[in-house]
JSON list of C-alpha atoms and ligand atoms in Angstrom, two decimals:
[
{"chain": "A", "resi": 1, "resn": "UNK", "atom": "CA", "xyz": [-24.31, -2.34, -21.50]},
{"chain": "A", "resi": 2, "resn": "UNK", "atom": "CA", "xyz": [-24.63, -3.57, -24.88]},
{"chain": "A", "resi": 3, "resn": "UNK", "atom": "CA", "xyz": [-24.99, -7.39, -25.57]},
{"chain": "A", "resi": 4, "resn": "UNK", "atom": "CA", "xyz": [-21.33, -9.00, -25.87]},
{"chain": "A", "resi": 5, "resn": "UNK", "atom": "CA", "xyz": [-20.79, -10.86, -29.44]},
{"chain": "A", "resi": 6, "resn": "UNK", "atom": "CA", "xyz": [-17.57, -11.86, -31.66]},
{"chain": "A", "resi": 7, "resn": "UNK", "atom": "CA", "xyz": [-18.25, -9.89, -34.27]},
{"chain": "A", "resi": 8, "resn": "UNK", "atom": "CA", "xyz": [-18.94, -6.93, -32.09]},
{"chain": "A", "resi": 9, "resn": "UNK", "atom": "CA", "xyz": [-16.68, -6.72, -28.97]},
{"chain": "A", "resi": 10, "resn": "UNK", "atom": "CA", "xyz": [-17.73, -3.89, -26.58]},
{"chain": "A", "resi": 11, "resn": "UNK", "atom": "CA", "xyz": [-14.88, -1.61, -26.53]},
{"chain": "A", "resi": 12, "resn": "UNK", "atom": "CA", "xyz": [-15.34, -1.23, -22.45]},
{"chain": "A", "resi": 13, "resn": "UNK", "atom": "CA", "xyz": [-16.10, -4.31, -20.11]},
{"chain": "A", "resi": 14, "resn": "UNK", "atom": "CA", "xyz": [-17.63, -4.17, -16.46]},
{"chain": "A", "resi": 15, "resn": "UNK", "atom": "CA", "xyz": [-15.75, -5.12, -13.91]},
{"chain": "A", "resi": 16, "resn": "UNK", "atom": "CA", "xyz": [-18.02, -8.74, -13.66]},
{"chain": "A", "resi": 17, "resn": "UNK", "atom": "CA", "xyz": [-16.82, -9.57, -17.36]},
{"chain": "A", "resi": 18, "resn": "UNK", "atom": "CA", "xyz": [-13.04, -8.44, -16.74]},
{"chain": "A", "resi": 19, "resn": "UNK", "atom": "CA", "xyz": [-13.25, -10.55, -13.51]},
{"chain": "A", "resi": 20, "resn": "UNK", "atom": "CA", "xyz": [-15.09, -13.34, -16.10]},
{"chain": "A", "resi": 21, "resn": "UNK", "atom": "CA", "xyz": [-12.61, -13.13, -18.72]},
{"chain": "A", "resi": 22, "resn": "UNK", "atom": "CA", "xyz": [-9.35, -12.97, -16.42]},
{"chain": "A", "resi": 23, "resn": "UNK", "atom": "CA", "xyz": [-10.11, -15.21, -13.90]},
{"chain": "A", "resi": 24, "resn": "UNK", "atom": "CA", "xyz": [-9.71, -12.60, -10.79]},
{"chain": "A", "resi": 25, "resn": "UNK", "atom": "CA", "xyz": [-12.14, -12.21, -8.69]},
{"chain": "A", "resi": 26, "resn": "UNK", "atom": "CA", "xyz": [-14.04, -8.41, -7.92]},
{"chain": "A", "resi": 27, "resn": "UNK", "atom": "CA", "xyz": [-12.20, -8.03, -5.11]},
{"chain": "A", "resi": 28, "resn": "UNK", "atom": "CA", "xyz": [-9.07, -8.65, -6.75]},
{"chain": "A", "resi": 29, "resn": "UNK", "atom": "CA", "xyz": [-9.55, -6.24, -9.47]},
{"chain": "A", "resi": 30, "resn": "UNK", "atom": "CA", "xyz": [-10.35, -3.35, -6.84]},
{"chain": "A", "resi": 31, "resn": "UNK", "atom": "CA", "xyz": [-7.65, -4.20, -4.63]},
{"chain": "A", "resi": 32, "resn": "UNK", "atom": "CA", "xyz": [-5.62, -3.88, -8.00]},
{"chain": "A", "resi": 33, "resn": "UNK", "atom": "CA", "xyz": [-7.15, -0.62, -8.63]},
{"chain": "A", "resi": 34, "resn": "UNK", "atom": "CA", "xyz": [-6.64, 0.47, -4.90]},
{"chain": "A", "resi": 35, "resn": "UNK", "atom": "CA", "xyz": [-2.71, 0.04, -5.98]},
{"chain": "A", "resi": 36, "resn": "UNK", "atom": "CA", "xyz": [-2.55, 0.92, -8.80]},
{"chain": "A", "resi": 37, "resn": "UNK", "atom": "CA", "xyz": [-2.11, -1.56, -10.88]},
{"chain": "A", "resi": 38, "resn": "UNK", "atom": "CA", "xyz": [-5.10, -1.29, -13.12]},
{"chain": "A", "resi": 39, "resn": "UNK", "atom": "CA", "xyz": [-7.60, 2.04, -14.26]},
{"chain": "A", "resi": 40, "resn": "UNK", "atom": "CA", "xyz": [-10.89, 2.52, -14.88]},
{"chain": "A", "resi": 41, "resn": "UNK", "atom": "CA", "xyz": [-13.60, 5.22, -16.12]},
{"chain": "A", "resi": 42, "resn": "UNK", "atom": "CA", "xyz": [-16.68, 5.59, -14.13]},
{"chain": "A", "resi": 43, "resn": "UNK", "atom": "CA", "xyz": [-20.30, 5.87, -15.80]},
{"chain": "A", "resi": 44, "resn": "UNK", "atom": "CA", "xyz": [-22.54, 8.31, -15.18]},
{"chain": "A", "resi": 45, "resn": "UNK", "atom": "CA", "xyz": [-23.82, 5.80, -12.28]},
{"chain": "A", "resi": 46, "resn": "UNK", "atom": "CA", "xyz": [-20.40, 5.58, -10.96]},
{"chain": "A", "resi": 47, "resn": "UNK", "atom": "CA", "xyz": [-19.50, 2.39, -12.19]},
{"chain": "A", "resi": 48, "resn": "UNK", "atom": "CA", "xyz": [-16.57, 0.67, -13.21]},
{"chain": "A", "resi": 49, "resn": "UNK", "atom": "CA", "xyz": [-15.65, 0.35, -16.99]},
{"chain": "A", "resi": 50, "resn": "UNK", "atom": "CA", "xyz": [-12.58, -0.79, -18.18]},
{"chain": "A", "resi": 51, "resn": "UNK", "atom": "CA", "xyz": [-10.50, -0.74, -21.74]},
{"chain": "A", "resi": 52, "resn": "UNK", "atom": "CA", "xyz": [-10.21, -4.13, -23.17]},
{"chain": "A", "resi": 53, "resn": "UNK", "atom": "CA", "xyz": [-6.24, -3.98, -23.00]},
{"chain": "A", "resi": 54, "resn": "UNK", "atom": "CA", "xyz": [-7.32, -4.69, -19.37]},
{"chain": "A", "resi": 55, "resn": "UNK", "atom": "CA", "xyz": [-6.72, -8.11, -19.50]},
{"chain": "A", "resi": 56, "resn": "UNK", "atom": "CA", "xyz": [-3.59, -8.32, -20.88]},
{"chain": "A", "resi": 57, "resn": "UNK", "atom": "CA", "xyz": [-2.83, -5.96, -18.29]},
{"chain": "A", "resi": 58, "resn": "UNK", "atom": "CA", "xyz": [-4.13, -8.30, -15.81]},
{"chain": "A", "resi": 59, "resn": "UNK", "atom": "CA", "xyz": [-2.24, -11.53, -17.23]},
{"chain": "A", "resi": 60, "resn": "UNK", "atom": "CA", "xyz": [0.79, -9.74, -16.87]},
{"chain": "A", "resi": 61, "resn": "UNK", "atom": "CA", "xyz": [0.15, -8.86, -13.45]},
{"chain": "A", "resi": 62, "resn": "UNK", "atom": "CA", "xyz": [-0.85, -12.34, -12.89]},
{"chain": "A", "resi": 63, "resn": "UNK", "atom": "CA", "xyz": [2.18, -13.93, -14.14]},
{"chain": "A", "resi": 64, "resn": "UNK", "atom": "CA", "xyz": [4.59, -11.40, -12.38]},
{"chain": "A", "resi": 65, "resn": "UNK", "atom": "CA", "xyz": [2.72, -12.56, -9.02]},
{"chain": "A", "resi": 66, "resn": "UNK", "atom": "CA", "xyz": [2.96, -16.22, -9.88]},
{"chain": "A", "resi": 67, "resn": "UNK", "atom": "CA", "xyz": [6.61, -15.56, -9.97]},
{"chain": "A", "resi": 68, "resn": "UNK", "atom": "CA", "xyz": [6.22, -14.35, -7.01]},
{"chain": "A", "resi": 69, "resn": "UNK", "atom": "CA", "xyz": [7.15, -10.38, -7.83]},
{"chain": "A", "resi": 70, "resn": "UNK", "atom": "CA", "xyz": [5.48, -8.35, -4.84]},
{"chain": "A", "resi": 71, "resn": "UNK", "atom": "CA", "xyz": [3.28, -5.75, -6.38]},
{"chain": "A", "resi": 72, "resn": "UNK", "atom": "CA", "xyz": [5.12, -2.74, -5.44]},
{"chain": "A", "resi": 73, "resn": "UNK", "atom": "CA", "xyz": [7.90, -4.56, -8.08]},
{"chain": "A", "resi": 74, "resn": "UNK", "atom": "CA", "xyz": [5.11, -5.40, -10.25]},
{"chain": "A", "resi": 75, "resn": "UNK", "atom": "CA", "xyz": [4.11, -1.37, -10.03]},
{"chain": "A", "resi": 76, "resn": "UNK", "atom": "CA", "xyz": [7.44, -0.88, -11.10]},
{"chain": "A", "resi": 77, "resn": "UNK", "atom": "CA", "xyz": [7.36, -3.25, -13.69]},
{"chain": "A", "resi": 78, "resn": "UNK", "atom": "CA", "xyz": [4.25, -1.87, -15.43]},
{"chain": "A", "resi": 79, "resn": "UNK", "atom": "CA", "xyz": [5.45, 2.02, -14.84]},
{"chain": "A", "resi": 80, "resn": "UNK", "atom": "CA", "xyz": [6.56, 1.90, -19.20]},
{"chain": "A", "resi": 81, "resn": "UNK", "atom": "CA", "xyz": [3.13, 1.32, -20.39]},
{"chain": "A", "resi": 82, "resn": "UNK", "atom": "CA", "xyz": [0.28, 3.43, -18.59]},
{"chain": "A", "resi": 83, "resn": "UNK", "atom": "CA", "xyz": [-2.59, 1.46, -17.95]},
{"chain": "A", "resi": 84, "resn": "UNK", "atom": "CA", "xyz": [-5.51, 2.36, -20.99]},
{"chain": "A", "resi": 85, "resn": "UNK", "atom": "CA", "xyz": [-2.33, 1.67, -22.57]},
{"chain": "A", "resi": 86, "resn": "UNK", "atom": "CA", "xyz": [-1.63, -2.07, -24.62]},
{"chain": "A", "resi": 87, "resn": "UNK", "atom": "CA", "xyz": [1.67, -3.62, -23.42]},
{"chain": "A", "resi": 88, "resn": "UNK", "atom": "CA", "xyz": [3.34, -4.82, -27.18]},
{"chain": "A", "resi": 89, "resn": "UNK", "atom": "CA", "xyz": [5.31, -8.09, -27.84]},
{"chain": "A", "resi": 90, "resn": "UNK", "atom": "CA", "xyz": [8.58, -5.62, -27.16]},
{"chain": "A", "resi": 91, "resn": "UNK", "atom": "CA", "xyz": [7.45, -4.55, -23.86]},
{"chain": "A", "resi": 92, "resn": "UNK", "atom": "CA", "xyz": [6.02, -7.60, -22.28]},
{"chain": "A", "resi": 93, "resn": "UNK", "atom": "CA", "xyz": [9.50, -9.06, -23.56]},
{"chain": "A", "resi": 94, "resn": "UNK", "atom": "CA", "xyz": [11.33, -6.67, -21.77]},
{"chain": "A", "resi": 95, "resn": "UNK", "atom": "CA", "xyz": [9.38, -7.42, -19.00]},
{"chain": "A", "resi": 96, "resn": "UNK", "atom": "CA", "xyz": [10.62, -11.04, -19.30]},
{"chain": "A", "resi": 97, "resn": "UNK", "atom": "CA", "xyz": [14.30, -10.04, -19.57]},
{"chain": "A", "resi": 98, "resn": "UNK", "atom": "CA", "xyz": [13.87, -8.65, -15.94]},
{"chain": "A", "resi": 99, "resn": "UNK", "atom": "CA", "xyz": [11.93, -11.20, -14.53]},
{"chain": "A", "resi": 100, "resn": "UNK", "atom": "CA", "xyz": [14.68, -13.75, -15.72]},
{"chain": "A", "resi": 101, "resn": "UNK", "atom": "CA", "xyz": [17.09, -11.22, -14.17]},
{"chain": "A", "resi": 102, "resn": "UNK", "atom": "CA", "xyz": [15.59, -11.27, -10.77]},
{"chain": "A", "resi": 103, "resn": "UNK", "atom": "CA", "xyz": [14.77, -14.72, -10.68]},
{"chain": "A", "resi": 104, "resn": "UNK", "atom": "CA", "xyz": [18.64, -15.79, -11.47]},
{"chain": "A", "resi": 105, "resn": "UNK", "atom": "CA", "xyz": [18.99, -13.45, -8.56]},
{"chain": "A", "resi": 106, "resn": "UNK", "atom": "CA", "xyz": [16.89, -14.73, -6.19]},
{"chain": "A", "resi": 107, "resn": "UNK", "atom": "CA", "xyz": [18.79, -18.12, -7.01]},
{"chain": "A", "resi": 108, "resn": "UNK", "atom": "CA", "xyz": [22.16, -17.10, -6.62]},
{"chain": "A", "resi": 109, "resn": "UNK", "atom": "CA", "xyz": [21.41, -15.18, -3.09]},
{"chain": "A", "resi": 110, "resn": "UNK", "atom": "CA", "xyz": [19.55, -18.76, -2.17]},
{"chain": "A", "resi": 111, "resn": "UNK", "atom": "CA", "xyz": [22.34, -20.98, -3.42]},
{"chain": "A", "resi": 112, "resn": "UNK", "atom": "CA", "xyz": [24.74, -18.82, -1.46]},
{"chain": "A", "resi": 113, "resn": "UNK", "atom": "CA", "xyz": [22.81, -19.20, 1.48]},
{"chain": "A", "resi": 114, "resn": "UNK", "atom": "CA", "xyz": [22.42, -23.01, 1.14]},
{"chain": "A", "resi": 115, "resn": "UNK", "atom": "CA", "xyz": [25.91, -23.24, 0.65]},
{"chain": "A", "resi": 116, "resn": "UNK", "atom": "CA", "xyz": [26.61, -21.00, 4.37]},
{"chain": "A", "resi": 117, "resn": "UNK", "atom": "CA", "xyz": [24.20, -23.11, 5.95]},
{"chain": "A", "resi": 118, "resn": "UNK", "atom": "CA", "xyz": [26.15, -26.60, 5.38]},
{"chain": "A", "resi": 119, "resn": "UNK", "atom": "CA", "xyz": [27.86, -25.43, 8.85]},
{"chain": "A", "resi": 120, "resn": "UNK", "atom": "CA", "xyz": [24.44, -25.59, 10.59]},
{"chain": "A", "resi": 121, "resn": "UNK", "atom": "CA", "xyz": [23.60, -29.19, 9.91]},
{"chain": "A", "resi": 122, "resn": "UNK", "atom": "CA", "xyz": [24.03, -31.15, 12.98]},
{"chain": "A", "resi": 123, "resn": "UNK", "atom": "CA", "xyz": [24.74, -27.76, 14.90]},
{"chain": "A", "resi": 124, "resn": "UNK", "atom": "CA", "xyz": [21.57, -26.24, 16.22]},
{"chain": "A", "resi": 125, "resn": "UNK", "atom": "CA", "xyz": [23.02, -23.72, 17.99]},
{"chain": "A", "resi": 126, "resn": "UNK", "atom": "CA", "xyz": [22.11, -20.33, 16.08]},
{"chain": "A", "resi": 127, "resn": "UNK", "atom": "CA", "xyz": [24.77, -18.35, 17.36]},
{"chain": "A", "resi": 128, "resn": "UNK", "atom": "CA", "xyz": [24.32, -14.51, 16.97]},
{"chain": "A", "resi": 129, "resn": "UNK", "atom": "CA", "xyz": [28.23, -14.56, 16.07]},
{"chain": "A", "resi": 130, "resn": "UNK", "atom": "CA", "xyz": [28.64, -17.00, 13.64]},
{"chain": "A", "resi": 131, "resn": "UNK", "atom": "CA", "xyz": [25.50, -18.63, 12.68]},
{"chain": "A", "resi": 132, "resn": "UNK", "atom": "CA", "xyz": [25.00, -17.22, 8.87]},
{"chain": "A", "resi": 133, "resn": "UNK", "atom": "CA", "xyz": [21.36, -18.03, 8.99]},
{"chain": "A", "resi": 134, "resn": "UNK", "atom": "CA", "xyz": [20.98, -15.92, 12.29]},
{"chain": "A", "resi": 135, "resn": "UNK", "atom": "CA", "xyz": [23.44, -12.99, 11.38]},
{"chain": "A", "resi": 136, "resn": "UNK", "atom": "CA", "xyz": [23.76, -13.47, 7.65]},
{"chain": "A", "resi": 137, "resn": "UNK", "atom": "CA", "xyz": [26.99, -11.60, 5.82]},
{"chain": "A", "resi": 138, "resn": "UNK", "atom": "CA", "xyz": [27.86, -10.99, 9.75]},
{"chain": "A", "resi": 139, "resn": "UNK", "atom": "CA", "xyz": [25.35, -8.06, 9.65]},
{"chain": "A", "resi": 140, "resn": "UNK", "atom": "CA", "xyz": [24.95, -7.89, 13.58]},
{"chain": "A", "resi": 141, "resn": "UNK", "atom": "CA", "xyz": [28.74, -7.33, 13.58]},
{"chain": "A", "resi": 142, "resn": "UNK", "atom": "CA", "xyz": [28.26, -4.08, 10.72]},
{"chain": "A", "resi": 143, "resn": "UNK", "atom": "CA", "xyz": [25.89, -2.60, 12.70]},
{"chain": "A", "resi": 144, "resn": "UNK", "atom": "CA", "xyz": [25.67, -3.32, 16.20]},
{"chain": "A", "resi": 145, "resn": "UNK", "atom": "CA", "xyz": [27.80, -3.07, 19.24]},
{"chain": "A", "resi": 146, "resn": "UNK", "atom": "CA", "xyz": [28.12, -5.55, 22.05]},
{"chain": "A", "resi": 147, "resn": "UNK", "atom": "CA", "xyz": [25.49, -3.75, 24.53]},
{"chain": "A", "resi": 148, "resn": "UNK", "atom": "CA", "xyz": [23.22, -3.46, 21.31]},
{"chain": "A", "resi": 149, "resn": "UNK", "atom": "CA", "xyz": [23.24, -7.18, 20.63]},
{"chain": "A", "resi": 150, "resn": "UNK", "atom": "CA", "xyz": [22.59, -7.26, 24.33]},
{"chain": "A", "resi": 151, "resn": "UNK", "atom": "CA", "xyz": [19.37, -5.18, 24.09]},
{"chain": "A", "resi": 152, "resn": "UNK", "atom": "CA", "xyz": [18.00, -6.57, 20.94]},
{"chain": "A", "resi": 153, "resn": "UNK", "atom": "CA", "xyz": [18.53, -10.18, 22.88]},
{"chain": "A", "resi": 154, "resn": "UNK", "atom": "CA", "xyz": [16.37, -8.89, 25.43]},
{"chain": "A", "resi": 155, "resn": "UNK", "atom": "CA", "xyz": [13.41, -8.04, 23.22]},
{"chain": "B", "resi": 201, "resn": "LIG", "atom": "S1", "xyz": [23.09, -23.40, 13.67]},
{"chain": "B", "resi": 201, "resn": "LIG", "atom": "FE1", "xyz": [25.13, -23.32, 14.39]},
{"chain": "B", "resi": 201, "resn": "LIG", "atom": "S2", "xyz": [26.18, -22.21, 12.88]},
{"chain": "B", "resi": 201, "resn": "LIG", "atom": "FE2", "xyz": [24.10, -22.15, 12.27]}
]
């Protein structure tokens, strides 16, 4: 591979200087590729070469996990711009707009639930009836019938 310089920036990177440049280890990036989440072209040797865009692939990914977005979401996420493809300022904002979105989600289902559990302090008792953080939204009481509960007790 040809000798890395400013003036001359390979147009492909190995997968040492993508895991170099973006901070994520080997492993990572194949477990990434295993998913996914990332491409890559093979040499004639069989080894991994990826397009620069890479890492800003890769920073994206790494955000979206640091906010913690599982990577079947992050998958998801990604699906609008095919990797060998650059993510613009429009799409990476987009991708913002929905991790805002989710997040405000995730804290409206958790303030809901702090605000159920204020019956549990000083209770302990975990009831399978009316305990909302062992039945929350009464979900035993959607879809199970007394013997049921009795069963899945058992287990
Ligand atoms: S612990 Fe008793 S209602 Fe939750």
């Amino acid at each position: 591979m040809a000798e890395e310089n400013a003036a001359n920036p390979p147009k492909f990177l190995s997968v040492g200087q993508v895991a170099r440049r973006s901070g994520v280890a080997v492993s990572t990036l194949h477990f990434y590729e295993a998913k996914g989440l990332i491409t890559s072209l093979r040499t004639a040797g069989n080894q991994r070469r990826y397009a620069r865009d890479i890492l800003r692939r890769i920073a994206i990914i790494k955000v979206a996990q640091d906010l913690g977005f599982p990577l079947a979401e992050i998958l998801e996420l990604l699906k609008p711009v095919p990797s060998g493809q650059m993510a613009g300022t429009d799409e990476v904002s987009a991708m913002v707009d929905r991790w805002q979105q989710a997040i405000q989600a995730r804290i409206d289902g958790l303030t809901e639930l702090r605000d159920k559990m204020e019956g549990c302090i000083g209770c302990g008792c975990l009831s399978k009836t009316d305990c909302p953080l062992r039945n929350p939204d009464d979900r035993l009481g959607r879809t199970a019938s007394g013997p049921l509960l009795l069963q899945t007790a058992r287990r």
